[in-house]
Amino acid sequence: MRDDTVRDVMIKVFEKSFFLCTADTSYVLNITDEGWPEHLYYGKRIDEGTDPKETVRALSGKVSHPKGTTINYKKDSLTMLEDTMLEISSMGKGDLRTPFIVLEYADGSVTSDFLFESYSLNDEAVFPKGLAHSVYGDRKGEQLEIVFKEKEKDVWLKLFYTVYEECNVITRWCRVENRSEEVVNIKRIMSTQLDLDRNDYKMITFGGNWAREMEKHETVLTHGLFENSTYSGISSNRCNPFVMLTNVSTGETSGEGYGLNLIYSGNHYEAAEVSGFYKTRFVSGINPIDFAWKLEAKDSFDAPEAVMTFSDKGYRGISFNMHDFVREHIVRSKFKSSPRPLLINSWEAAYFNINESKLLALAGKAADAGMELFVMDDGWFKGRNDDTSSLGDWTVELKKLPNGISGLAEKIHKLGLQFGIWVEPEMVNEDSDLYRAHPEYAMSIPGRENSLGRNQMLLDLTNPEVVEYVKDSMRAVFKDNGVDYVKWDMNRMFSDVYSKVLPADRQRETAHRYVLGLYDIMETLTSEFPDILFEGCASGGNRFDLGILNYMPQIWASDDTDAIMRTHIQEGYSYGYPMSTVTAHVSACPNHQTLRNTPLDTRFNIAAFGLLGYELNLCELGKEELDAIRVQTSLYKAWRDVLQYGDFYRVSKYEWVTVSKDKRRAVAVTWNELMTPNDQYGVLRTAGLDDELIYHVFNIRLRHDLREFGDLVNQVSPIHIKKGSVLHNLLAKFVKLDGELEDYTVTGSVLNNAGVKLKQAYGGTGFNAETRLFQDFASRMYFIEAKDMTVEMALNVR
Ligand code: DGJ
């Protein structure tokens, strides 16, 4: 956050050299005599010194002779673009690396030569038209615009750099202006390019598949090109647009690296290339594989905004910068920093099999258990009993909800709960009134059988009429129906990409135009309904990106609600996204995706580190479980501000801690995957606490079920108890075994550095109230509160 070390001027200009400064980083570029933008440096903050010109000279690449087989930019010039660090690059003038921009001119040539024309510092920042973008707020002069002109053509390229100093983020995007009289074909356009003068990097990417989002992959870069990209039409669960490019030796808490993301929800492309000159180039932008844009005379094209951060404090430093940036400059909703409601969702409780009385019964239990928002998921609209029909027809199924949406909402409100509803506005089923009336609204290629995803087709959002249909149909659902929350789902990826409203030579614009249509819809509806809390979703995390977060402050992170899988998935998100954007639910056991059984408290302990909800049939739970949930919801409410908005630390493979910004409160969780006996030692070590403060650390005592010990009960019972017998179950009802209590008062420095030794874990040799039962999938939550005392004060007292 902004502090005294932040100097007033974030962008310093010395003739044609630019120093972009954040609190801890510098990004330096210079326009060469020939007019090329040379990238000089991006890293830890440096000082331009008393002689900035000399600093620039020192940072610039030096050449005195031609280099082997390299192309010289022009006669009598020693510029060899293939080995120059550049802010932008193209094809045709000697740079052989993956290019930033490729334009095809009317004469069929694809060579471009963009040279410097002018620059400005913008008080009012300019952002890409029709696209999601960062929030500049009331800043002034923290955007640099540099203008280039193609040497022979009347085509202009503008680069925009915006500096968010307090979170160490710089964003970049570009605009191409065709001021000529001829059509220009954009074959490729990136949003950012980062040339680095070394080759010892690794790229860390996050991808997987449905129910396995955000697996972390590390690839050490070697000669050639490494790509993280998709043409699924959405940012996708296969490869999230957030990546890290770090030194090979960088780890969680130390080492240098860059965090890179794109504010975009469509086909994206992130690539790193190690050149034959041992340099590394990173580019990211719209995936060129399914993109081209016919730029008419006098028209312009805007690329999405890219986000960059640097940290020398390892992945943790990168994550913190990204978290602050997303919270402050991406999320715009009025719910941005307000407590997010604790919800119950009907999906895993009943799937499509819902009706008013069932929903009210569930809502009643939820209200009683301390929940705040009831969400009616899929299945509420006309004819929707499974996933084969009805998408597109957004009128209520009266057989299920005889009193309509508003009738149900009213009853939910009377229970003291907010009311939320599920929609999937971008889709249509063949079996729907909409498709029967308007088959042309669906994206399909005339004369070709369409492939389906979850039995459904995409609506063609490149068609303005369809965009209006979606807006109107959603207005009808949201308006006057008592809707407080909307879950906006999207359950298929692109196939048969074709727009029936575009001519043949514009078909490759379809995927990007879809995103423009989508953002138009989201911008309209989120502005018209500012009091609705929107949650993004795409079969879980198939579209978890900064574009969606710009409209909707939170996203359903995965359809996988298994607590152990969630430790991996939520941790994956945490590298690039704050926990205030990640939703997580407690569900039934055996878990519906993995059939794994995990303790209820573990399901809560892990989900509570995201935005907590429940998604199970509360009506089928016994008193004991409902009582336990009541305790969980009240704990969550008491610690919600820390859990939702604290700084999230990945402490170890099996421990997270989240610390309030003022460092006075923290919550830690530790968990087990598979238990190994005779390994009973445990340490709770934290991170991020104030070394100087004194903290009280404690847990809530668990009450263990006798049955967890199986037939070992006979080791203490005077009579034989058969495992699973009526007697065993009866005893279990009345006899609970006290779990261990941990309670320490120590300094932050002890907790952060040494950690406290936890009670011995069960290891097959005995159990009492001093034993930490830490079997398979067990977990513990620890609460940490500053005493109103610093170390210094405590010493004086003594
Ligand atoms: C996919 C979502 O991820 C689920 O949570 C649920 O809303 C279903 N769609 C409903 O069809």
mmCIF file of C-alpha atoms in Angstrom, residues 12-179:
data_model
loop_
_atom_site.group_PDB
_atom_site.id
_atom_site.type_symbol
_atom_site.label_atom_id
_atom_site.label_comp_id
_atom_site.label_asym_id
_atom_site.label_seq_id
_atom_site.Cartn_x
_atom_site.Cartn_y
_atom_site.Cartn_z
ATOM 1 C CA LYS A 12 9.889 10.280 -15.081
ATOM 2 C CA VAL A 13 10.811 11.413 -18.557
ATOM 3 C CA PHE A 14 14.303 12.437 -19.594
ATOM 4 C CA GLU A 15 14.211 13.479 -23.252
ATOM 5 C CA LYS A 16 13.128 10.206 -24.839
ATOM 6 C CA SER A 17 13.863 7.942 -21.908
ATOM 7 C CA PHE A 18 11.084 6.845 -19.579
ATOM 8 C CA PHE A 19 11.418 5.629 -15.996
ATOM 9 C CA LEU A 20 8.170 4.080 -14.759
ATOM 10 C CA CYS A 21 8.384 3.669 -11.003
ATOM 11 C CA THR A 22 6.259 1.868 -8.486
ATOM 12 C CA ALA A 23 6.999 1.679 -4.766
ATOM 13 C CA ASP A 24 9.551 -1.103 -5.240
ATOM 14 C CA THR A 25 10.057 -1.529 -8.980
ATOM 15 C CA SER A 26 11.322 0.323 -12.041
ATOM 16 C CA TYR A 27 10.528 -0.195 -15.698
ATOM 17 C CA VAL A 28 12.836 1.674 -18.034
ATOM 18 C CA LEU A 29 12.681 2.191 -21.770
ATOM 19 C CA ASN A 30 14.402 4.448 -24.203
ATOM 20 C CA ILE A 31 13.744 5.561 -27.746
ATOM 21 C CA THR A 32 16.842 4.898 -29.833
ATOM 22 C CA ASP A 33 18.158 7.411 -32.356
ATOM 23 C CA GLU A 34 16.481 5.379 -35.082
ATOM 24 C CA GLY A 35 13.145 5.616 -33.286
ATOM 25 C CA TRP A 36 12.862 2.079 -31.887
ATOM 26 C CA PRO A 37 11.672 1.666 -28.294
ATOM 27 C CA GLU A 38 14.459 -0.211 -26.540
ATOM 28 C CA HIS A 39 13.510 -1.985 -23.328
ATOM 29 C CA LEU A 40 16.234 -1.280 -20.787
ATOM 30 C CA TYR A 41 15.148 -2.758 -17.505
ATOM 31 C CA TYR A 42 12.288 -4.131 -15.414
ATOM 32 C CA GLY A 43 13.061 -5.122 -11.852
ATOM 33 C CA LYS A 44 13.789 -3.848 -8.378
ATOM 34 C CA ARG A 45 13.547 -0.086 -8.114
ATOM 35 C CA ILE A 46 16.603 1.737 -9.412
ATOM 36 C CA ASP A 47 17.549 5.371 -9.290
ATOM 37 C CA GLU A 48 18.204 7.364 -12.432
ATOM 38 C CA GLY A 49 20.896 9.262 -10.500
ATOM 39 C CA THR A 50 21.983 12.811 -11.060
ATOM 40 C CA ASP A 51 22.784 12.116 -14.680
ATOM 41 C CA PRO A 52 19.862 10.121 -16.116
ATOM 42 C CA LYS A 53 21.376 10.298 -19.611
ATOM 43 C CA GLU A 54 24.442 8.477 -18.352
ATOM 44 C CA THR A 55 22.220 5.902 -16.608
ATOM 45 C CA VAL A 56 20.381 5.306 -19.865
ATOM 46 C CA ARG A 57 23.700 4.969 -21.717
ATOM 47 C CA ALA A 58 24.819 2.397 -19.171
ATOM 48 C CA LEU A 59 21.575 0.417 -19.499
ATOM 49 C CA SER A 60 21.472 0.476 -23.318
ATOM 50 C CA GLY A 61 22.673 -2.422 -25.504
ATOM 51 C CA LYS A 62 26.087 -1.770 -27.101
ATOM 52 C CA VAL A 63 26.998 -2.794 -30.623
ATOM 53 C CA SER A 64 30.134 -2.051 -32.571
ATOM 54 C CA HIS A 65 30.206 -4.805 -35.207
ATOM 55 C CA PRO A 66 27.746 -6.901 -37.146
ATOM 56 C CA LYS A 67 26.807 -10.194 -35.491
ATOM 57 C CA GLY A 68 27.290 -13.279 -37.653
ATOM 58 C CA THR A 69 24.267 -14.027 -39.808
ATOM 59 C CA THR A 70 22.082 -11.370 -38.232
ATOM 60 C CA ILE A 71 20.109 -8.949 -40.411
ATOM 61 C CA ASN A 72 21.071 -5.298 -40.099
ATOM 62 C CA TYR A 73 18.083 -3.014 -39.727
ATOM 63 C CA LYS A 74 19.267 -0.825 -42.574
ATOM 64 C CA LYS A 75 22.322 0.187 -44.572
ATOM 65 C CA ASP A 76 25.045 1.776 -42.449
ATOM 66 C CA SER A 77 23.229 0.850 -39.259
ATOM 67 C CA LEU A 78 24.473 -1.533 -36.627
ATOM 68 C CA THR A 79 20.994 -2.063 -35.220
ATOM 69 C CA MET A 80 20.192 -5.761 -35.279
ATOM 70 C CA LEU A 81 16.622 -6.120 -34.076
ATOM 71 C CA GLU A 82 17.054 -9.839 -33.485
ATOM 72 C CA ASP A 83 19.324 -9.047 -30.551
ATOM 73 C CA THR A 84 17.816 -5.786 -29.338
ATOM 74 C CA MET A 85 15.580 -5.692 -26.297
ATOM 75 C CA LEU A 86 12.398 -4.124 -27.584
ATOM 76 C CA GLU A 87 9.074 -2.861 -26.293
ATOM 77 C CA ILE A 88 7.351 -3.835 -29.543
ATOM 78 C CA SER A 89 8.395 -6.056 -32.394
ATOM 79 C CA SER A 90 7.167 -7.071 -35.774
ATOM 80 C CA MET A 91 8.151 -9.208 -38.716
ATOM 81 C CA GLY A 92 10.317 -8.248 -41.624
ATOM 82 C CA LYS A 93 13.129 -6.072 -40.288
ATOM 83 C CA GLY A 94 15.366 -8.719 -38.817
ATOM 84 C CA ASP A 95 13.752 -9.628 -35.496
ATOM 85 C CA LEU A 96 13.141 -13.365 -35.702
ATOM 86 C CA ARG A 97 11.530 -13.822 -32.301
ATOM 87 C CA THR A 98 7.834 -14.212 -31.645
ATOM 88 C CA PRO A 99 6.379 -10.826 -32.675
ATOM 89 C CA PHE A 100 4.193 -8.292 -30.911
ATOM 90 C CA ILE A 101 2.270 -7.203 -33.983
ATOM 91 C CA VAL A 102 1.818 -8.515 -37.506
ATOM 92 C CA LEU A 103 -0.118 -6.428 -40.009
ATOM 93 C CA GLU A 104 -0.912 -7.352 -43.563
ATOM 94 C CA TYR A 105 -1.178 -4.355 -45.870
ATOM 95 C CA ALA A 106 -3.219 -3.976 -49.036
ATOM 96 C CA ASP A 107 -0.160 -4.891 -51.141
ATOM 97 C CA GLY A 108 0.052 -8.245 -49.309
ATOM 98 C CA SER A 109 3.236 -7.411 -47.412
ATOM 99 C CA VAL A 110 3.537 -8.185 -43.692
ATOM 100 C CA THR A 111 6.590 -6.113 -42.815
ATOM 101 C CA SER A 112 6.083 -3.291 -40.319
ATOM 102 C CA ASP A 113 8.493 -0.725 -38.991
ATOM 103 C CA PHE A 114 6.956 1.322 -36.198
ATOM 104 C CA LEU A 115 9.046 4.321 -35.207
ATOM 105 C CA PHE A 116 8.645 6.865 -32.443
ATOM 106 C CA GLU A 117 6.549 9.952 -33.064
ATOM 107 C CA SER A 118 5.580 11.452 -29.699
ATOM 108 C CA TYR A 119 4.536 10.761 -26.133
ATOM 109 C CA SER A 120 2.199 12.199 -23.508
ATOM 110 C CA LEU A 121 1.448 11.742 -19.828
ATOM 111 C CA ASN A 122 -2.299 11.334 -19.516
ATOM 112 C CA ASP A 123 -4.184 12.792 -16.576
ATOM 113 C CA GLU A 124 -7.335 11.087 -17.727
ATOM 114 C CA ALA A 125 -6.194 7.570 -18.498
ATOM 115 C CA VAL A 126 -7.288 5.968 -21.758
ATOM 116 C CA PHE A 127 -8.386 2.310 -21.757
ATOM 117 C CA PRO A 128 -9.390 -0.156 -24.458
ATOM 118 C CA LYS A 129 -12.883 0.533 -25.746
ATOM 119 C CA GLY A 130 -15.515 -2.072 -24.929
ATOM 120 C CA LEU A 131 -13.133 -4.228 -22.913
ATOM 121 C CA ALA A 132 -12.703 -4.845 -19.214
ATOM 122 C CA HIS A 133 -9.868 -2.725 -17.836
ATOM 123 C CA SER A 134 -8.166 -1.582 -14.671
ATOM 124 C CA VAL A 135 -9.648 1.084 -12.424
ATOM 125 C CA TYR A 136 -7.521 4.236 -12.549
ATOM 126 C CA GLY A 137 -9.555 6.163 -9.985
ATOM 127 C CA ASP A 138 -8.604 9.762 -9.328
ATOM 128 C CA ARG A 139 -4.961 9.380 -10.289
ATOM 129 C CA LYS A 140 -3.347 11.972 -12.482
ATOM 130 C CA GLY A 141 -0.472 11.638 -14.904
ATOM 131 C CA GLU A 142 0.221 8.014 -14.117
ATOM 132 C CA GLN A 143 -0.367 6.835 -17.644
ATOM 133 C CA LEU A 144 2.276 7.131 -20.320
ATOM 134 C CA GLU A 145 1.198 7.063 -23.946
ATOM 135 C CA ILE A 146 3.845 6.586 -26.612
ATOM 136 C CA VAL A 147 2.905 6.998 -30.224
ATOM 137 C CA PHE A 148 4.619 5.224 -33.139
ATOM 138 C CA LYS A 149 4.024 5.495 -36.849
ATOM 139 C CA GLU A 150 4.695 2.845 -39.453
ATOM 140 C CA LYS A 151 7.536 4.186 -41.536
ATOM 141 C CA GLU A 152 5.871 3.872 -44.947
ATOM 142 C CA LYS A 153 2.167 3.519 -44.189
ATOM 143 C CA ASP A 154 -0.247 5.823 -42.458
ATOM 144 C CA VAL A 155 -0.776 3.303 -39.689
ATOM 145 C CA TRP A 156 -0.132 4.260 -36.063
ATOM 146 C CA LEU A 157 0.532 2.255 -32.975
ATOM 147 C CA LYS A 158 -0.059 3.678 -29.500
ATOM 148 C CA LEU A 159 1.302 2.051 -26.385
ATOM 149 C CA PHE A 160 -0.308 2.833 -23.033
ATOM 150 C CA TYR A 161 1.491 2.149 -19.744
ATOM 151 C CA THR A 162 -0.384 2.732 -16.490
ATOM 152 C CA VAL A 163 1.442 2.741 -13.179
ATOM 153 C CA TYR A 164 -0.193 1.484 -9.977
ATOM 154 C CA GLU A 165 2.609 2.383 -7.659
ATOM 155 C CA GLU A 166 1.286 1.130 -4.316
ATOM 156 C CA CYS A 167 0.803 -2.435 -5.546
ATOM 157 C CA ASN A 168 3.870 -2.512 -7.777
ATOM 158 C CA VAL A 169 1.858 -3.120 -10.907
ATOM 159 C CA ILE A 170 2.282 -1.666 -14.374
ATOM 160 C CA THR A 171 -0.316 -2.364 -17.020
ATOM 161 C CA ARG A 172 0.135 -2.176 -20.780
ATOM 162 C CA TRP A 173 -2.114 -2.226 -23.792
ATOM 163 C CA CYS A 174 -2.018 -0.890 -27.339
ATOM 164 C CA ARG A 175 -4.182 0.661 -30.015
ATOM 165 C CA VAL A 176 -3.656 0.410 -33.777
ATOM 166 C CA GLU A 177 -5.017 3.299 -35.819
ATOM 167 C CA ASN A 178 -5.425 2.937 -39.528
ATOM 168 C CA ARG A 179 -5.268 6.511 -40.782
#
